[in-house]
Amino acid sequence: MPQVIFTVLAPIFFVMALGYVAGRMRTIDNHHVGEINALVMDFALPASLFASTGSAPRGEMMAQGPLFVILGAVMLIIYLLWYFFERRALRRSRGEAALQALTVSLPNYAGIGLPIASTVLGPTATVSVAVALAAGSILVSPITLMLLELSVGKGQNDAETSAARVRRALRHALTTPVVLAPVLGILLSLSGLNLGTVAGASLDLIGQTAGGVALFLTGLILSAQSLRLDRQVAAATGTANMVRPLLVAAIVHVLPIPSEIAKVSILLAAAPSGFFGILFGVNYRLDSAQVGSTVIASTAFSIVTLAITIAVLFP
């Protein structure tokens, strides 16, 4: 089992390390990753997610319903609890609290969840990752963007109302490719229509780059972040890496969930914190040292927590 776990995790963290080293050595400018981020989030990953969901049989997609509900509910619960904790207990600003809550609640499905699930469960796991990413993108990402708009967004002019900024943020969140692609793919699958051989092959060609480039991008983004370990970062890391998968495990233990869906739900919930909070912070000029430190600590700690999760779920 240790050799199997090493075989699964080593390539993933190796590619992340390449991105980290490239950023630290300034081979690639780690403070300007917009083009690489666009390649992953606007083209490669949406293509992969749409192809995998759109080509899935209707029955297989229907079977993913419990996964969407469980992961979506857990992410939303953790998001709201962490947001109000940041606001009430730590007196963070609305925007800062939203970024913290997003970082703790939303796993790195794109960079780590996809390659981990594909390696452990096979290519069919891409459908589960797409559904999980759709759940996070539809639920917690739009809430974060709306809170950021209300906190620091200025809109097109000073006269723009809060309601207008919220509508604009929601429209932007729901129409970004990484959100829209899995949603459209799910709808296509549920309609019973066929994606088509040529369309599927075309999307697969660009989509095959998603996993590796997303891992490289994760390492590149982390290389630009400063690490500041304190009690808040430790609490955030513990919540993301341990509380989140344990909460999912408790839910699937109580509810009559098929074993396969239960295992993939826990595995995906065990992925470390994602970098959406960092990217959103850059877009809204909110450079949060705590968000960056949480992502670094969560990713490093996931070497242990993911190994334990894989060993327990797939003995």
Short mmCIF file of C-alpha atoms in Angstrom, two decimals, residues 15-310:
data_model
loop_
_atom_site.label_atom_id
_atom_site.label_comp_id
_atom_site.label_asym_id
_atom_site.label_seq_id
_atom_site.Cartn_x
_atom_site.Cartn_y
_atom_site.Cartn_z
CA VAL A 15 4.60 18.57 -11.32
CA MET A 16 3.54 21.05 -8.64
CA ALA A 17 7.17 21.25 -7.51
CA LEU A 18 8.24 22.01 -11.08
CA GLY A 19 5.83 24.96 -11.16
CA TYR A 20 7.04 26.12 -7.75
CA VAL A 21 10.72 25.96 -8.75
CA ALA A 22 9.99 27.70 -12.06
CA GLY A 23 8.36 30.53 -10.15
CA ARG A 24 11.03 30.82 -7.46
CA MET A 25 13.83 30.82 -10.04
CA ARG A 26 11.91 33.41 -12.09
CA THR A 27 11.98 31.15 -15.15
CA ILE A 28 8.32 32.14 -15.35
CA ASP A 29 7.01 35.35 -13.81
CA ASN A 30 4.99 34.03 -10.88
CA HIS A 31 3.34 37.40 -10.29
CA HIS A 32 1.81 37.50 -13.77
CA VAL A 33 0.20 34.15 -14.45
CA GLY A 34 -2.83 35.48 -16.30
CA GLU A 35 -2.04 33.75 -19.60
CA ILE A 36 -1.38 30.33 -18.03
CA ASN A 37 -4.43 30.74 -15.83
CA ALA A 38 -6.53 31.58 -18.91
CA LEU A 39 -5.23 28.47 -20.69
CA VAL A 40 -6.29 26.26 -17.77
CA MET A 41 -9.48 27.95 -16.55
CA ASP A 42 -10.89 29.23 -19.85
CA PHE A 43 -9.86 26.53 -22.32
CA ALA A 44 -8.24 23.26 -21.19
CA LEU A 45 -10.24 22.57 -18.02
CA PRO A 46 -13.64 23.66 -19.43
CA ALA A 47 -13.02 21.48 -22.50
CA SER A 48 -12.15 18.49 -20.32
CA LEU A 49 -15.15 19.01 -18.04
CA PHE A 50 -17.61 19.53 -20.89
CA ALA A 51 -16.33 16.50 -22.80
CA SER A 52 -16.48 14.22 -19.77
CA THR A 53 -19.93 15.32 -18.62
CA GLY A 54 -21.45 15.75 -22.06
CA SER A 55 -20.41 12.26 -23.15
CA ALA A 56 -21.59 10.56 -19.94
CA PRO A 57 -24.74 8.43 -20.29
CA ARG A 58 -27.84 9.92 -18.72
CA GLY A 59 -28.02 7.17 -16.10
CA GLU A 60 -24.42 7.71 -15.03
CA MET A 61 -25.00 11.44 -14.66
CA MET A 62 -28.16 10.87 -12.63
CA ALA A 63 -26.10 8.66 -10.33
CA GLN A 64 -23.84 11.65 -9.59
CA GLY A 65 -26.74 13.54 -7.98
CA PRO A 66 -25.86 12.52 -4.39
CA LEU A 67 -22.25 13.62 -4.92
CA PHE A 68 -23.39 17.07 -6.08
CA VAL A 69 -25.72 17.46 -3.10
CA ILE A 70 -23.27 16.18 -0.47
CA LEU A 71 -20.21 18.12 -1.60
CA GLY A 72 -22.27 21.21 -2.34
CA ALA A 73 -23.91 21.14 1.09
CA VAL A 74 -20.60 20.59 2.92
CA MET A 75 -18.86 23.39 1.02
CA LEU A 76 -21.75 25.76 1.69
CA ILE A 77 -21.89 24.90 5.41
CA ILE A 78 -18.16 25.36 5.90
CA TYR A 79 -18.20 28.55 3.84
CA LEU A 80 -20.93 30.20 5.88
CA LEU A 81 -19.51 29.10 9.23
CA TRP A 82 -16.02 30.30 8.36
CA TYR A 83 -17.28 33.56 6.88
CA PHE A 84 -19.22 34.49 10.01
CA PHE A 85 -16.31 33.36 12.21
CA GLU A 86 -13.98 35.69 10.31
CA ARG A 87 -16.47 38.54 10.48
CA ARG A 88 -17.64 38.24 14.07
CA ALA A 89 -14.68 36.75 15.94
CA LEU A 90 -11.72 38.13 13.98
CA ARG A 91 -13.36 41.35 12.71
CA ARG A 92 -12.22 40.81 9.14
CA SER A 93 -13.59 42.95 6.33
CA ARG A 94 -16.35 41.53 4.16
CA GLY A 95 -14.03 40.91 1.23
CA GLU A 96 -11.25 39.36 3.33
CA ALA A 97 -13.70 37.07 5.11
CA ALA A 98 -15.19 35.97 1.79
CA LEU A 99 -11.75 35.04 0.41
CA GLN A 100 -10.90 33.12 3.58
CA ALA A 101 -14.19 31.24 3.51
CA LEU A 102 -13.76 30.33 -0.16
CA THR A 103 -10.21 29.08 0.44
CA VAL A 104 -11.26 26.86 3.34
CA SER A 105 -14.45 25.49 1.78
CA LEU A 106 -13.53 24.94 -1.89
CA PRO A 107 -10.95 22.19 -2.57
CA ASN A 108 -8.45 22.31 -5.41
CA TYR A 109 -10.58 20.14 -7.70
CA ALA A 110 -8.90 21.42 -10.87
CA GLY A 111 -5.27 21.10 -9.86
CA ILE A 112 -5.25 18.12 -7.47
CA GLY A 113 -8.73 16.59 -7.36
CA LEU A 114 -8.74 15.76 -11.08
CA PRO A 115 -5.36 13.96 -11.29
CA ILE A 116 -5.85 12.23 -7.92
CA ALA A 117 -9.31 10.91 -8.83
CA SER A 118 -8.22 9.92 -12.35
CA THR A 119 -5.18 8.05 -11.03
CA VAL A 120 -7.02 6.25 -8.22
CA LEU A 121 -10.38 5.62 -9.91
CA GLY A 122 -9.59 5.78 -13.63
CA PRO A 123 -10.71 8.12 -16.46
CA THR A 124 -14.40 7.83 -15.54
CA ALA A 125 -13.68 9.81 -12.37
CA THR A 126 -13.48 12.96 -14.51
CA VAL A 127 -17.28 13.07 -14.48
CA SER A 128 -17.31 13.13 -10.68
CA VAL A 129 -14.69 15.89 -10.59
CA ALA A 130 -16.71 17.94 -13.09
CA VAL A 131 -19.85 17.56 -10.97
CA ALA A 132 -17.93 18.51 -7.82
CA LEU A 133 -16.41 21.54 -9.51
CA ALA A 134 -19.83 22.54 -10.82
CA ALA A 135 -21.22 22.36 -7.27
CA GLY A 136 -18.48 24.63 -5.92
CA SER A 137 -18.65 27.00 -8.87
CA ILE A 138 -22.42 27.38 -8.70
CA LEU A 139 -22.67 27.73 -4.90
CA VAL A 140 -19.66 29.28 -3.15
CA SER A 141 -17.89 31.08 -6.00
CA PRO A 142 -20.83 33.38 -6.88
CA ILE A 143 -21.38 34.20 -3.19
CA THR A 144 -17.71 35.20 -2.91
CA LEU A 145 -17.84 37.37 -6.01
CA MET A 146 -20.98 39.11 -4.79
CA LEU A 147 -19.43 39.83 -1.38
CA LEU A 148 -16.27 41.12 -3.05
CA GLU A 149 -18.32 43.39 -5.29
CA LEU A 150 -20.17 44.78 -2.28
CA SER A 151 -16.93 45.17 -0.37
CA VAL A 152 -14.52 46.67 -2.92
CA GLY A 153 -16.19 46.56 -6.35
CA LYS A 154 -16.77 49.97 -7.88
CA GLY A 155 -18.68 49.08 -11.00
CA GLN A 156 -18.69 51.19 -14.10
CA ASN A 157 -19.35 54.39 -12.22
CA ASP A 158 -19.75 55.64 -8.69
CA ALA A 159 -23.52 55.81 -9.06
CA GLU A 160 -23.86 52.06 -9.57
CA THR A 161 -25.96 50.57 -6.78
CA SER A 162 -25.09 47.58 -4.64
CA ALA A 163 -27.87 45.58 -6.31
CA ALA A 164 -26.40 46.33 -9.73
CA ARG A 165 -22.94 45.21 -8.60
CA VAL A 166 -24.40 41.99 -7.19
CA ARG A 167 -26.22 41.26 -10.46
CA ARG A 168 -23.07 41.94 -12.44
CA ALA A 169 -20.97 39.73 -10.17
CA LEU A 170 -23.51 36.91 -10.34
CA ARG A 171 -23.71 37.15 -14.12
CA HIS A 172 -19.93 37.11 -14.36
CA ALA A 173 -19.62 34.12 -12.00
CA LEU A 174 -22.19 32.00 -13.81
CA THR A 175 -20.87 32.72 -17.30
CA THR A 176 -17.18 32.01 -16.78
CA PRO A 177 -16.06 28.99 -18.86
CA VAL A 178 -15.03 26.83 -15.90
CA VAL A 179 -18.54 27.24 -14.42
CA LEU A 180 -20.53 27.16 -17.63
CA ALA A 181 -18.79 24.15 -19.21
CA PRO A 182 -19.69 21.49 -16.62
CA VAL A 183 -23.21 22.90 -16.27
CA LEU A 184 -23.80 22.69 -20.03
CA GLY A 185 -22.22 19.25 -20.12
CA ILE A 186 -24.49 18.02 -17.33
CA LEU A 187 -27.55 19.40 -19.13
CA LEU A 188 -26.42 17.76 -22.39
CA SER A 189 -25.98 14.42 -20.64
CA LEU A 190 -29.37 14.64 -18.91
CA SER A 191 -31.05 15.51 -22.23
CA GLY A 192 -29.94 12.20 -23.69
CA LEU A 193 -28.27 13.85 -26.68
CA ASN A 194 -24.94 12.60 -28.01
CA LEU A 195 -21.87 14.83 -27.96
CA GLY A 196 -20.57 13.26 -31.15
CA THR A 197 -17.27 11.55 -31.95
CA VAL A 198 -15.61 14.49 -33.69
CA ALA A 199 -16.66 17.03 -31.05
CA GLY A 200 -15.58 14.71 -28.25
CA ALA A 201 -12.17 14.04 -29.82
CA SER A 202 -11.62 17.76 -30.46
CA LEU A 203 -12.41 18.70 -26.86
CA ASP A 204 -10.34 15.81 -25.50
CA LEU A 205 -7.25 17.00 -27.39
CA ILE A 206 -7.09 20.31 -25.53
CA GLY A 207 -8.66 18.88 -22.39
CA GLN A 208 -5.84 16.37 -21.92
CA THR A 209 -3.53 19.21 -20.91
CA ALA A 210 -5.80 20.34 -18.06
CA GLY A 211 -4.49 18.12 -15.25
CA GLY A 212 -0.76 18.66 -15.76
CA VAL A 213 -0.92 22.38 -16.52
CA ALA A 214 -3.29 22.98 -13.59
CA LEU A 215 -0.81 21.28 -11.24
CA PHE A 216 2.05 23.35 -12.68
CA LEU A 217 -0.06 26.50 -12.29
CA THR A 218 -0.80 25.60 -8.66
CA GLY A 219 2.91 25.34 -7.90
CA LEU A 220 3.60 28.56 -9.80
CA ILE A 221 0.94 30.46 -7.85
CA LEU A 222 2.19 29.06 -4.53
CA SER A 223 5.74 30.20 -5.33
CA ALA A 224 4.56 33.82 -5.27
CA GLN A 225 2.88 33.52 -1.87
CA SER A 226 4.51 34.28 1.46
CA LEU A 227 4.17 31.70 4.21
CA ARG A 228 3.01 33.00 7.60
CA LEU A 229 2.11 30.28 10.05
CA ASP A 230 -0.16 31.29 12.93
CA ARG A 231 -3.19 29.92 14.75
CA GLN A 232 -5.61 31.18 12.11
CA VAL A 233 -3.70 29.47 9.28
CA ALA A 234 -3.42 26.27 11.33
CA ALA A 235 -7.16 26.31 12.04
CA ALA A 236 -7.99 26.96 8.39
CA THR A 237 -5.68 24.15 7.25
CA GLY A 238 -7.15 21.71 9.76
CA THR A 239 -10.68 22.59 8.69
CA ALA A 240 -9.87 22.19 5.00
CA ASN A 241 -7.82 19.01 5.23
CA MET A 242 -9.53 17.14 8.08
CA VAL A 243 -12.91 18.60 9.04
CA ARG A 244 -14.20 18.79 5.45
CA PRO A 245 -13.55 15.12 4.50
CA LEU A 246 -14.63 13.92 7.95
CA LEU A 247 -17.91 15.81 7.61
CA VAL A 248 -18.51 14.22 4.22
CA ALA A 249 -17.62 10.82 5.68
CA ALA A 250 -20.16 11.32 8.47
CA ILE A 251 -22.89 12.24 5.97
CA VAL A 252 -22.29 9.28 3.65
CA HIS A 253 -22.19 6.99 6.69
CA VAL A 254 -25.64 8.11 7.81
CA LEU A 255 -27.33 8.34 4.41
CA PRO A 256 -27.90 5.37 2.08
CA ILE A 257 -25.24 6.42 -0.43
CA PRO A 258 -23.73 3.88 -2.88
CA SER A 259 -20.24 2.86 -1.85
CA GLU A 260 -18.58 4.14 -5.03
CA ILE A 261 -20.15 7.60 -4.70
CA ALA A 262 -19.30 7.69 -0.99
CA LYS A 263 -15.63 6.95 -1.63
CA VAL A 264 -15.20 9.50 -4.41
CA SER A 265 -17.03 12.12 -2.31
CA ILE A 266 -14.61 11.66 0.59
CA LEU A 267 -11.57 11.53 -1.72
CA LEU A 268 -12.51 14.80 -3.45
CA ALA A 269 -13.34 16.47 -0.13
CA ALA A 270 -9.83 15.57 1.06
CA ALA A 271 -8.19 17.62 -1.70
CA PRO A 272 -6.34 20.64 -0.27
CA SER A 273 -7.55 24.23 -0.47
CA GLY A 274 -7.88 25.63 -3.97
CA PHE A 275 -6.33 28.80 -5.34
CA PHE A 276 -9.56 30.54 -6.40
CA GLY A 277 -9.27 32.75 -3.32
CA ILE A 278 -5.82 33.93 -4.46
CA LEU A 279 -7.01 34.64 -8.00
CA PHE A 280 -10.13 36.46 -6.82
CA GLY A 281 -8.00 38.46 -4.41
CA VAL A 282 -5.67 39.52 -7.23
CA ASN A 283 -8.62 40.57 -9.39
CA TYR A 284 -10.06 42.71 -6.59
CA ARG A 285 -6.67 43.97 -5.33
CA LEU A 286 -7.00 42.18 -2.02
CA ASP A 287 -3.63 40.58 -1.41
CA SER A 288 -4.26 38.31 1.56
CA ALA A 289 -1.21 36.80 3.23
CA GLN A 290 -3.47 34.48 5.22
CA VAL A 291 -5.13 33.09 2.08
CA GLY A 292 -1.75 32.39 0.47
CA SER A 293 -0.37 30.83 3.65
CA THR A 294 -3.46 28.64 4.00
CA VAL A 295 -3.13 27.32 0.45
CA ILE A 296 0.57 26.55 0.95
CA ALA A 297 0.03 24.85 4.33
CA SER A 298 -3.02 22.93 3.14
CA THR A 299 -1.21 21.69 0.02
CA ALA A 300 1.85 20.57 1.99
CA PHE A 301 -0.25 18.91 4.71
CA SER A 302 -2.32 17.11 2.06
CA ILE A 303 0.64 14.84 1.36
CA VAL A 304 -0.19 13.23 4.70
CA THR A 305 -3.97 13.56 4.70
CA LEU A 306 -4.40 12.34 1.10
CA ALA A 307 -2.15 9.35 1.79
CA ILE A 308 -4.25 8.44 4.83
CA THR A 309 -7.50 8.95 2.90
CA ILE A 310 -6.38 6.72 0.02
#
